[in-house]
XYZ file of C-alpha atoms in Angstrom:
594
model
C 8.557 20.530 -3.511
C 5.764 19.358 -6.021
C 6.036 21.013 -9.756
C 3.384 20.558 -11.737
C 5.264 18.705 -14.431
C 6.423 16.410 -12.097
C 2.311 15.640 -10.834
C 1.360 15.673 -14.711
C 3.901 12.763 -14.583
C 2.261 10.883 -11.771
C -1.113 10.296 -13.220
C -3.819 9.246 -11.267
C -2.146 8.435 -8.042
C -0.626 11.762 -7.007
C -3.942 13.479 -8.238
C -5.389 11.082 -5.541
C -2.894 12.109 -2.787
C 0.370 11.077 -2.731
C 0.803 14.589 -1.976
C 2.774 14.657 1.377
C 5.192 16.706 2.583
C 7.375 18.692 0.801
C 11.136 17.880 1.072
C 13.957 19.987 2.985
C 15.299 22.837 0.807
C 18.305 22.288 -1.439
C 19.936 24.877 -3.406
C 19.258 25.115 -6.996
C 20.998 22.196 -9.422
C 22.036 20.280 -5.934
C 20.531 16.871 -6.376
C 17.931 15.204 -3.775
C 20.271 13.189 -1.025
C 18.438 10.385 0.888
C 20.145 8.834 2.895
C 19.327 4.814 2.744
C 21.234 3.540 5.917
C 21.689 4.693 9.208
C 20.190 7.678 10.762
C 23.771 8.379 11.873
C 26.305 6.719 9.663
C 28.808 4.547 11.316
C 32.109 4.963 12.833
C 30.961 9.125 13.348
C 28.277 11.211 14.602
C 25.964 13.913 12.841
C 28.221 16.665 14.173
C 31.657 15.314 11.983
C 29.379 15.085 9.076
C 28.187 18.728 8.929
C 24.655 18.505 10.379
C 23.523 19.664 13.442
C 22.423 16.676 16.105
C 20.854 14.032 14.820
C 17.807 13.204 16.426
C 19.066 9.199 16.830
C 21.089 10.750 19.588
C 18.234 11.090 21.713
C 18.978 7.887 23.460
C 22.616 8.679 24.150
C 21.685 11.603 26.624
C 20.029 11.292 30.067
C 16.582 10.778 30.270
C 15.675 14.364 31.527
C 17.036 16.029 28.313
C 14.908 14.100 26.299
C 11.701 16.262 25.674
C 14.277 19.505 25.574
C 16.203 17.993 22.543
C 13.438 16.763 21.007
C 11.721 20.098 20.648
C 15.000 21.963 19.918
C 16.127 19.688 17.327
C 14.867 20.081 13.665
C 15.770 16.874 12.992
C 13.238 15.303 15.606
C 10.778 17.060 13.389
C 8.058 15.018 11.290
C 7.414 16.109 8.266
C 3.579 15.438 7.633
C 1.122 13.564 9.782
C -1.185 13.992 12.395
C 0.754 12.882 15.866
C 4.190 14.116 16.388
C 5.477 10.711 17.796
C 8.451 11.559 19.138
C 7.413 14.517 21.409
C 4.651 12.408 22.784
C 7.306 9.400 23.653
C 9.681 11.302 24.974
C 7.901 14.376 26.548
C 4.329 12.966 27.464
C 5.354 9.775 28.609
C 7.733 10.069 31.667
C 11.402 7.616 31.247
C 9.667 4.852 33.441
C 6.524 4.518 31.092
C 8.554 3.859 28.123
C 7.428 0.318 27.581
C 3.889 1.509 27.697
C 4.763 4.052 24.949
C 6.032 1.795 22.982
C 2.922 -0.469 23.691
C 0.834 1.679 22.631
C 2.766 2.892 19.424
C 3.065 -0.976 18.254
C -1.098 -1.507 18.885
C -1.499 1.710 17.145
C 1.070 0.462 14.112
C -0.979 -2.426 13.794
C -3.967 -0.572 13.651
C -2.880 1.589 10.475
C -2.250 -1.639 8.796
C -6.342 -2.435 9.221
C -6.895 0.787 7.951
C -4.612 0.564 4.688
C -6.292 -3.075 4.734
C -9.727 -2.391 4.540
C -9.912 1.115 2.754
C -7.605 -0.558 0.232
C -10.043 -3.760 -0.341
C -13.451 -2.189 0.356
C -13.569 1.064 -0.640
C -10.138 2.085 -3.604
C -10.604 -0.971 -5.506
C -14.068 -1.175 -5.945
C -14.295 2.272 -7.139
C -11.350 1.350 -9.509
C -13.401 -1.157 -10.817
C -16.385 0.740 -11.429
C -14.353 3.712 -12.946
C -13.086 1.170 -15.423
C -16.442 -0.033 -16.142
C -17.923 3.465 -17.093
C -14.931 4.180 -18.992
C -15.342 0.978 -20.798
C -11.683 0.001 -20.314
C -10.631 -3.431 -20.166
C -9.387 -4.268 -16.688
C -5.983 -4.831 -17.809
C -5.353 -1.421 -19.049
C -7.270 -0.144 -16.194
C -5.466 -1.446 -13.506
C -1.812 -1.680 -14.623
C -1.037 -4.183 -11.603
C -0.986 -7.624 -13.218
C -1.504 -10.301 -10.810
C -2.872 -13.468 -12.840
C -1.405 -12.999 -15.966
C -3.495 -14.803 -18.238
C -6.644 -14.497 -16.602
C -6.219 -10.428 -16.599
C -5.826 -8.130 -13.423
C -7.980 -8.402 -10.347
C -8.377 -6.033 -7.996
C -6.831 -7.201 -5.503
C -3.776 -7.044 -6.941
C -4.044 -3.249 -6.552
C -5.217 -3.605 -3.573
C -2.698 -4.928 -1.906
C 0.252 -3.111 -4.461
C -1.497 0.857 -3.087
C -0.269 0.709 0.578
C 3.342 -0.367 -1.129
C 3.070 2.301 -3.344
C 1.630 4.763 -1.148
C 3.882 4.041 1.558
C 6.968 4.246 -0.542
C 6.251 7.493 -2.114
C 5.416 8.762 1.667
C 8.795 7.419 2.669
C 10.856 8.637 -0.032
C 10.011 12.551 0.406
C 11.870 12.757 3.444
C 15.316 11.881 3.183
C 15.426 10.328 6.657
C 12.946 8.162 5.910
C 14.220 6.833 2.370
C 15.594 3.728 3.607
C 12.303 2.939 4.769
C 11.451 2.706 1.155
C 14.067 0.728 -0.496
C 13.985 -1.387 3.234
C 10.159 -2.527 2.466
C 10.470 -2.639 -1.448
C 13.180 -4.958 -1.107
C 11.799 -6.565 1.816
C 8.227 -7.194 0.957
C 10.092 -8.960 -2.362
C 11.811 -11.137 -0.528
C 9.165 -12.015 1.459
C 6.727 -12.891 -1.371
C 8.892 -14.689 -3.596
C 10.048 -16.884 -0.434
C 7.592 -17.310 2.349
C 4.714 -16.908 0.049
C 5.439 -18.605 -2.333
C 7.107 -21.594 -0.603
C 3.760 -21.666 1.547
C 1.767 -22.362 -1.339
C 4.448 -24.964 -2.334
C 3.855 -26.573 1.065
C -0.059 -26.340 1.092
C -0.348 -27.559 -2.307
C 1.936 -29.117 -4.550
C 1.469 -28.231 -8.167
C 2.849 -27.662 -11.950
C 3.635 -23.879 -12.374
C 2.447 -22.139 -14.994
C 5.935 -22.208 -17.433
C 5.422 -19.071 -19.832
C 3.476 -16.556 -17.423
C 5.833 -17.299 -14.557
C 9.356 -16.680 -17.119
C 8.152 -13.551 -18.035
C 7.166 -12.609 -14.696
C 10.411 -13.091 -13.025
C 12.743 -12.127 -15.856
C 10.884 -8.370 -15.983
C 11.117 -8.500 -11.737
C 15.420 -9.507 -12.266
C 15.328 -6.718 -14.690
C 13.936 -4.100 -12.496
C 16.001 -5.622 -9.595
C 19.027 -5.015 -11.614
C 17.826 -1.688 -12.457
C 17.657 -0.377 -8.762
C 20.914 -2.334 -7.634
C 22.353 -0.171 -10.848
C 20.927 2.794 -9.129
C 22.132 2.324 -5.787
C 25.709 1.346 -7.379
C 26.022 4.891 -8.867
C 23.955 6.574 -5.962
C 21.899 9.082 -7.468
C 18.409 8.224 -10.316
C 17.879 10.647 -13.059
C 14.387 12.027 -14.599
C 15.076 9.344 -17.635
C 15.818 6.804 -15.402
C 12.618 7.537 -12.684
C 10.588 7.493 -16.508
C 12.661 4.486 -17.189
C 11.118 2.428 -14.008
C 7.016 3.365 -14.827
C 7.963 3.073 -18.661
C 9.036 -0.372 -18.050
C 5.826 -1.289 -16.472
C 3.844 0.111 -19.062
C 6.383 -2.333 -21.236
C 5.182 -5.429 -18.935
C 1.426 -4.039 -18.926
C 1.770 -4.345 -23.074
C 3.754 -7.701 -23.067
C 1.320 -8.926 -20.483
C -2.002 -7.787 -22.213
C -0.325 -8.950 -25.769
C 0.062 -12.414 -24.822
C -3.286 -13.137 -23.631
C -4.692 -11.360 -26.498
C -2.599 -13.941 -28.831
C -3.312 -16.961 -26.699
C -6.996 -16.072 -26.720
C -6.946 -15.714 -30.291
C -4.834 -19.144 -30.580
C -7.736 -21.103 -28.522
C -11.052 -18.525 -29.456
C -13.162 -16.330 -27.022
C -14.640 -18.972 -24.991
C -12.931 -20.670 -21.675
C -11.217 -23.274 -23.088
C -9.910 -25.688 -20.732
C -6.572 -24.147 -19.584
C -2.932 -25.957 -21.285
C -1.159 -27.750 -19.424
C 1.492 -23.811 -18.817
C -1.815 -21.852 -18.058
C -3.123 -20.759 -14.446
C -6.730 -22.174 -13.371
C -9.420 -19.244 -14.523
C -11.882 -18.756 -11.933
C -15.405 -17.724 -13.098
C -16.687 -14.733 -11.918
C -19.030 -16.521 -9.346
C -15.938 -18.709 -8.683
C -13.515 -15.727 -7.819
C -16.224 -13.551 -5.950
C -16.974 -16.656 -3.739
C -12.988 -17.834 -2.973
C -11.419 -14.059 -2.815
C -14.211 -12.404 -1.376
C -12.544 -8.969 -1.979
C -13.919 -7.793 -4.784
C -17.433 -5.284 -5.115
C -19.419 -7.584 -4.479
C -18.639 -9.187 -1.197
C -18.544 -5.511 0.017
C -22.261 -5.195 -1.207
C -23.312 -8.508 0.157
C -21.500 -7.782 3.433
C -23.823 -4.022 3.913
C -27.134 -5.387 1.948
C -30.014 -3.948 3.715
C -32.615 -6.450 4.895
C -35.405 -4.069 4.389
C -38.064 -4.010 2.041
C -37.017 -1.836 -1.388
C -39.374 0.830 -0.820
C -38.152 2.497 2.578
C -37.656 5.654 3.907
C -34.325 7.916 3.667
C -33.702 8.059 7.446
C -33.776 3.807 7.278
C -31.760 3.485 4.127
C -29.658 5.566 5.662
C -29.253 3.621 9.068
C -28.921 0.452 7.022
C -26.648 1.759 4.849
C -24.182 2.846 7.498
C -24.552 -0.336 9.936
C -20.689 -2.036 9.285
C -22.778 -5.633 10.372
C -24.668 -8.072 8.777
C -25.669 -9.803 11.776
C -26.650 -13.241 9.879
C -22.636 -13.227 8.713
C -21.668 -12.348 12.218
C -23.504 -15.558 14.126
C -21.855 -17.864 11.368
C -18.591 -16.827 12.306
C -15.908 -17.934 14.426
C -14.925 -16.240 17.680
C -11.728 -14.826 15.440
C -13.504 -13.491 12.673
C -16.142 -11.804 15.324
C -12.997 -10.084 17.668
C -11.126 -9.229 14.668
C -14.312 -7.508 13.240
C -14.875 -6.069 15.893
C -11.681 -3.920 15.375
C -12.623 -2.989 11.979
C -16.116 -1.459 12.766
C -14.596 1.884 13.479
C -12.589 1.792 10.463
C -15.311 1.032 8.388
C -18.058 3.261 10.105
C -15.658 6.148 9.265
C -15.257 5.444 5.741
C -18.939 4.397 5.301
C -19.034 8.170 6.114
C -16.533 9.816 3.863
C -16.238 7.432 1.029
C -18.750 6.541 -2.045
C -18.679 3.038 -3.214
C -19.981 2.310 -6.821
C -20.887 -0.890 -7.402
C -21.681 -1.985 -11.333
C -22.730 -5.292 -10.471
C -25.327 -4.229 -8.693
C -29.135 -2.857 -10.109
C -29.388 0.068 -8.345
C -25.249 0.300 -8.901
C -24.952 0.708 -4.850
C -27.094 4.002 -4.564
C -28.013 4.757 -1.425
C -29.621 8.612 -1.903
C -29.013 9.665 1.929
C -25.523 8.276 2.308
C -24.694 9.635 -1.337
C -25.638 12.992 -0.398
C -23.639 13.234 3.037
C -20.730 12.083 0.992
C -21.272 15.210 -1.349
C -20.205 17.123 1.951
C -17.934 14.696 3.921
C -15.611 13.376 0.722
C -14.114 16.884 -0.094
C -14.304 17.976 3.088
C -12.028 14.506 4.425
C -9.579 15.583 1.349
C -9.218 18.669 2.212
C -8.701 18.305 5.872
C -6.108 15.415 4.756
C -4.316 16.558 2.398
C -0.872 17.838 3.486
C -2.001 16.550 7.154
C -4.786 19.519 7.066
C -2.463 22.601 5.945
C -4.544 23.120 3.139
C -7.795 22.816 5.001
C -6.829 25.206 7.464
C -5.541 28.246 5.168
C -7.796 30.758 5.581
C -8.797 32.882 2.963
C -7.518 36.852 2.932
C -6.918 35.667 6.656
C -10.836 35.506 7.719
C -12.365 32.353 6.073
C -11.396 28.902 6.047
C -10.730 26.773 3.196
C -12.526 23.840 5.431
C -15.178 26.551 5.742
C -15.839 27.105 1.916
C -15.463 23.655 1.127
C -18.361 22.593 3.640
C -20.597 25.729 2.883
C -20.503 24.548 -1.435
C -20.592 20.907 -0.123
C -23.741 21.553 1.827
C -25.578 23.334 -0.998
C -24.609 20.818 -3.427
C -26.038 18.388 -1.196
C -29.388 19.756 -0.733
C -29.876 19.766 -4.854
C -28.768 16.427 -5.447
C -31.383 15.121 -2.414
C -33.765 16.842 -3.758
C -32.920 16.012 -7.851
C -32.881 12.323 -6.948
C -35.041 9.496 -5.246
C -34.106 6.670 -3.340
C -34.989 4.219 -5.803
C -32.906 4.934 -9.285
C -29.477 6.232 -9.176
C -28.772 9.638 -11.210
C -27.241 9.646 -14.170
C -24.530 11.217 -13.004
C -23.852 8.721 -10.614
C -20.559 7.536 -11.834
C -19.529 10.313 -10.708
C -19.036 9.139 -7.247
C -17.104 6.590 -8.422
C -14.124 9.560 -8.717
C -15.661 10.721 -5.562
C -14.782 7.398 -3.722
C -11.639 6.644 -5.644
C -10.099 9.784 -4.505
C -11.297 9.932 -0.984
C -10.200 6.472 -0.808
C -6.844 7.357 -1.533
C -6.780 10.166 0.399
C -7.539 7.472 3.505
C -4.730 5.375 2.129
C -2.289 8.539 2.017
C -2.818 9.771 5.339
C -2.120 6.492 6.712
C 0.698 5.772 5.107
C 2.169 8.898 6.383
C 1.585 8.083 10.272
C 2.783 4.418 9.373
C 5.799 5.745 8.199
C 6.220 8.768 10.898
C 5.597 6.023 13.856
C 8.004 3.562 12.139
C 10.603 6.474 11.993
C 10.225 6.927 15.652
C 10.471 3.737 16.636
C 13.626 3.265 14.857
C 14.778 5.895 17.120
C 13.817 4.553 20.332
C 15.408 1.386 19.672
C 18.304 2.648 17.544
C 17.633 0.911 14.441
C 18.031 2.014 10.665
C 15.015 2.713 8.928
C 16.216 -0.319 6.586
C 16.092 -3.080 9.206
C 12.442 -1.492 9.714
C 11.486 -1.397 5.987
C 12.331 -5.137 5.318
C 10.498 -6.493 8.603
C 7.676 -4.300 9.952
C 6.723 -2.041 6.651
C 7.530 -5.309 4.380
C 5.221 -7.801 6.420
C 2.791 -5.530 7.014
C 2.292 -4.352 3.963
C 2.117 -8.436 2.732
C -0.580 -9.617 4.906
C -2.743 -9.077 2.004
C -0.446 -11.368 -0.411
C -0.084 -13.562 2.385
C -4.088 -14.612 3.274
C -5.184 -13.945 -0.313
C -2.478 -16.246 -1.973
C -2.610 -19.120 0.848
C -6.493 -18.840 0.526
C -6.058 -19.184 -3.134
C -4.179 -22.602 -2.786
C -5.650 -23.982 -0.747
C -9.225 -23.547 -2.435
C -7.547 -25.450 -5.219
C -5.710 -22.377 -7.243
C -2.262 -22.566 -6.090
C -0.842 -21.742 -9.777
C -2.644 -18.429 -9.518
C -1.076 -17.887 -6.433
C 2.086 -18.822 -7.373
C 1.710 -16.513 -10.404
C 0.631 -13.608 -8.255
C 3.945 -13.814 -6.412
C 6.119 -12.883 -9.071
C 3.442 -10.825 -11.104
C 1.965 -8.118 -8.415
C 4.774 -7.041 -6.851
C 6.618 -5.956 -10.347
C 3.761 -3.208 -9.490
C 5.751 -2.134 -6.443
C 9.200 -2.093 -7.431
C 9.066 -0.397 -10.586
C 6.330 2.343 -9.889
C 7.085 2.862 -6.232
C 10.367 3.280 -6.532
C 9.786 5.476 -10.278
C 7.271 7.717 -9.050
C 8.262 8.322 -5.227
C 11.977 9.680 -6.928
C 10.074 10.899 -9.802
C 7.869 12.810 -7.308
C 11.096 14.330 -5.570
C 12.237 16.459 -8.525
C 12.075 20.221 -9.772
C 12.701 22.070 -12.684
C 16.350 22.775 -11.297
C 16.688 19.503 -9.515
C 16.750 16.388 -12.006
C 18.557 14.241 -9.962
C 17.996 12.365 -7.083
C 20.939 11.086 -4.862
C 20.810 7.693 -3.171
C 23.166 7.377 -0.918
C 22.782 3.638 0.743
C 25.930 4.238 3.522
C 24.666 0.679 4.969
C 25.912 -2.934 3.918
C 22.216 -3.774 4.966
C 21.028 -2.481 2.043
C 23.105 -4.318 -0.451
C 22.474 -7.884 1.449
C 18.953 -6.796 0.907
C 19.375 -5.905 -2.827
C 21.152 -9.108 -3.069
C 18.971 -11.661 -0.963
C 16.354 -10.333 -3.251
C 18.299 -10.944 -6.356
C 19.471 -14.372 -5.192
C 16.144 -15.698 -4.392
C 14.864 -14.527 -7.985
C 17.740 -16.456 -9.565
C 17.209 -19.443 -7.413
C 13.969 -19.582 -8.574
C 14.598 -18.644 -12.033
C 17.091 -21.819 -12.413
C 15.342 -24.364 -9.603
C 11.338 -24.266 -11.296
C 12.474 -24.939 -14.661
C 15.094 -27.811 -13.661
C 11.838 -29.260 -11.267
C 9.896 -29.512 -14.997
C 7.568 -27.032 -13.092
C 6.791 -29.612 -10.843
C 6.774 -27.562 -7.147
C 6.766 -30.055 -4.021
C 6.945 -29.388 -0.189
C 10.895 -29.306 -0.748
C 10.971 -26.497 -3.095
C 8.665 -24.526 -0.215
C 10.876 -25.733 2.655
C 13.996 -24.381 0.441
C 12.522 -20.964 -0.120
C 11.284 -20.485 3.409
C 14.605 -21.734 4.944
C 16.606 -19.038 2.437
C 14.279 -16.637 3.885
C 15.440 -17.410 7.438
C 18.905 -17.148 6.503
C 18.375 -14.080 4.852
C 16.602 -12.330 8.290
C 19.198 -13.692 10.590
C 22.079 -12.239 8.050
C 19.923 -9.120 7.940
C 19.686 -8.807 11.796
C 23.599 -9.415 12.325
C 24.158 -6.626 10.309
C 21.972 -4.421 11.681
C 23.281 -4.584 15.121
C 27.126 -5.171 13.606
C 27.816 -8.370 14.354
C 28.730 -8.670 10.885
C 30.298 -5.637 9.256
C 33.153 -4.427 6.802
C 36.409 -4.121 8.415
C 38.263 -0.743 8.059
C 40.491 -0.425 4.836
């Protein structure tokens, strides 16, 4: 259930696709419940709680009425998606071949974190970028994800924040799958702000940087406080969903108002950073040690042809995913683990523009451009609500998919014609939008299988979609923050790191958690009920809370200083935390009957 108030609301993200799958049908004026624990609470069964069978029984029966209450259960439904997991694990596979199902589920989870990986890096952010360049907006305000404070927002901070975001929102419009949510939100905190963050500790010692890092974590203990306030009363309102993405816009204003006042304080130039201040890379400097912004993907797919060539070659060198003098530099790793991203990239090379300012011909490639006139609405189409749009047929004869490739087509043929190979259009930031949405579009639709085959897999092993949140979602989700901050340190920028720890996830918390409830509510439903019927969930609220107050007292009494025993501390607190966590889960530990 999507009003249009509620998208108006969203902004630029649910215009790009957050779009998926409405919720279950509640009465009029009953608020939203999701349930944040266990599939089927504990100490009772679906049954006692007035619901039919819960689909977590599946395991309890006998293997040969597995596929039959799968398909007669509407709670083994999945809302959204491509694959319904659960009838091919259970009905496909025979009982014996369950390990192979499984198998092949994990490969294939692992797989959708490549794809939120690349599209994210490659293909979202650099359109961001250039969208923000012909809008002439400063990247702060562009970006609203803050990851080095003072030196303004790169984008991989977005980057890696989207398939939180996206992921979250996906999770949160199913109420069986909002613990998944809160579980990785939570989860993916804890993680940072420990194992991250203690990492860089350990690669690098260092002196934080004082003022950017207070600020950071005092706005990420407010919103932490926020959402344990929220759980505590079970239920968010419209003002308090506004509250979450008005704070944010607070922290994008404090942020972008500081660094306005220091730069005033020390002039326009680069002034060698105070002693408080994070490293500033220079543009060369960044390109060359992140290696995720526009330009690496340009370098990466640079043609080695001469400038004047014909379409059918531009067009063969535009979609080869290989630059062949990269690949014989490279490790054995780098080559096998490219080799899995080929297919990912050859598909989006297809479907998704890439704008590139910092280039002279701003990446215009007139073949490719023109195929993306056709296959960029046509992917968003077919995507969108997992293709239900795409397939409507119109007065029941023609396809939507039908009339969107039929315009697409024409509009192709004029633009190849209007255009040559070797100066872009003017209208060529147009594409940028292109790419930005189809991008997202990408990033939405896999989101929704990651969270559909994490869902299952909580059923086959009988696990709350919490437990799976704060260890699966959550670390897959921070292999970006992971690489990018470790690479950071040890390149010689380990306050950067340290500040993108507490800075870009802020992103996640307050605007996944804002706009996936926001997203959730009607005209005559204003409220969304949280109902977190698991003491996993508090442990997680408070692990999370603990660790920010830990650091909040521990880098200040260290004068800043971090060493190797500050990064052993946070790491072993993060070990604690998982084996607490995992006791829980399986109920080992657990609240004794009053």
């Amino acid at each position: 259930m999507r009003p249009a108030g509620a998208l108006s609301l969203a902004g630029a993200l649910s215009l790009a696709g957050v779009l998926v799958g409405d919720s279950r049908a509640q009465p009029a004026g009953t608020p939203l419940s999701l349930d944040l624990g266990h599939t089927v609470p504990p100490g009772g069964d679906a049954l006692s709680h007035g619901r039919g069978p819960d689909c977590w029984e599946v395991r309890k029966r006998n293997s040969s009425e597995w596929c039959r209450f799968v398909r007669s259960n509407p709670d083994c439904r999945l809302d959204g998606g491509f694959l319904d997991y659960l009838e091919g694990v259970f009905c496909v596979f025979p009982p014996r071949l369950l390990p192979l199902a499984v198998t092949l589920y994990a490969l294939w989870l692992l797989y959708l974190f490549i794809i939120l990986g690349v599209t994210a890096e490659k293909f979202f952010c650099p359109n961001l970028s250039a969208i923000s360049t012909n809008l002439k907006l400063s990247h702060n305000v562009a970006v609203f994800s803050l990851m080095f404070p003072l030196h303004g927002v790169t984008f991989l901070a977005f980057g890696n924040g989207a398939p939180d975001v996206f992921s979250a929102v996906v999770a949160f419009s199913d109420p069986r799958t909002a613990g998944l949510a809160i579980g990785a939100i939570f989860g993916a905190g804890v993680f940072v702000t420990t194992v991250v963050a203690g990492g860089i500790a350990l690669v690098k010692p260092f002196t934080a940087a004082s003022r950017p890092f207070l600020r950071d974590v005092i706005f990420y203990m407010v919103a932490v406080f926020l959402t344990f306030m929220i759980l505590y009363f079970g239920r968010i309102t419209l003002g308090e969903a506004l509250g979450y993405l008005g704070l944010y816009v607070f922290y994008v204003f404090t942020v972008v108002l500081c660094t306005w006042i220091h730069r005033r304080q020390r002039g326009d130039g680069l002034a060698p950073p105070a002693p408080w201040e994070p490293e500033m890379l220079t543009d060369a400097e960044e390109q060359e040690s992140l290696g995720t912004n526009s330009g690496d993907y340009g370098e990466e797919y640079q043609p080695l042809l001469p400038s004047r060539e014909t379409s059918l070659r531009i067009l063969t060198a535009a979609l080869s995913p290989l630059d062949y003098r990269k690949w014989r530099r490279k490790p054995w790793y780098w080559r096998l683990f490219k080799v899995f991203k080929v297919p990912v990239e050859l598909v989006l090379l297809l479907t998704v523009p890439v704008v590139d300012p910092d280039k002279d011909d701003l990446n215009w490639k007139r073949p490719l451009n023109c195929l993306h006139v056709l296959t960029s609405p046509l992917l968003c189409v077919l995507t969108l609500k997992s293709g239900a749009y795409g397939l409507y047929q119109i007065q029941g004869i023609f396809p939507v998919w039908g009339l969107v490739t039929l315009v697409g087509s024409v509009l192709a043929i004029i633009t190849f014609i209007t255009t040559s190979n070797e100066e872009p259009p003017k209208y060529h930031c147009v594409f940028a939008f292109l790419g930005f949405l189809a991008s997202a579009m990408w990033i939405n639709a896999a989101a929704t299988e990651l969270v559909n085959i994490l869902r299952t897999l909580g059923i086959i092993f009988q696990l709350s979609n919490t437990v799976l949140g704060l260890t699966l979602l959550a670390w897959g989700n921070s292999i970006g923050d992971t690489f990018s901050d470790l690479t950071m340190a040890r390149q010689g920028y380990p306050r950067m790191a340290f500040s993108a720890c507490f800075g870009g996830i802020i992103f996640n918390i307050l605007v996944g958690v804002g706009l996936g409830c926001l997203l959730q509510m009607t005209s005559s439903q204003l409220v969304v009920k949280l109902e977190p019927d698991s003491l996993l969930v508090w442990i997680l609220a408070g692990a999370l809370g603990l660790s920010l107050v830990f650091s909040f007292v521990s880098v200040p009494a260290q004068c800043f200083q971090l060493g190797k025993a500050y990064g052993v501390c946070l790491i072993l607190y993060y070990l604690a935390f998982l084996c607490v966590a995992l006791l829980t889960e399986f109920r080992v530990i657990h609240l004794s009957a009053i």
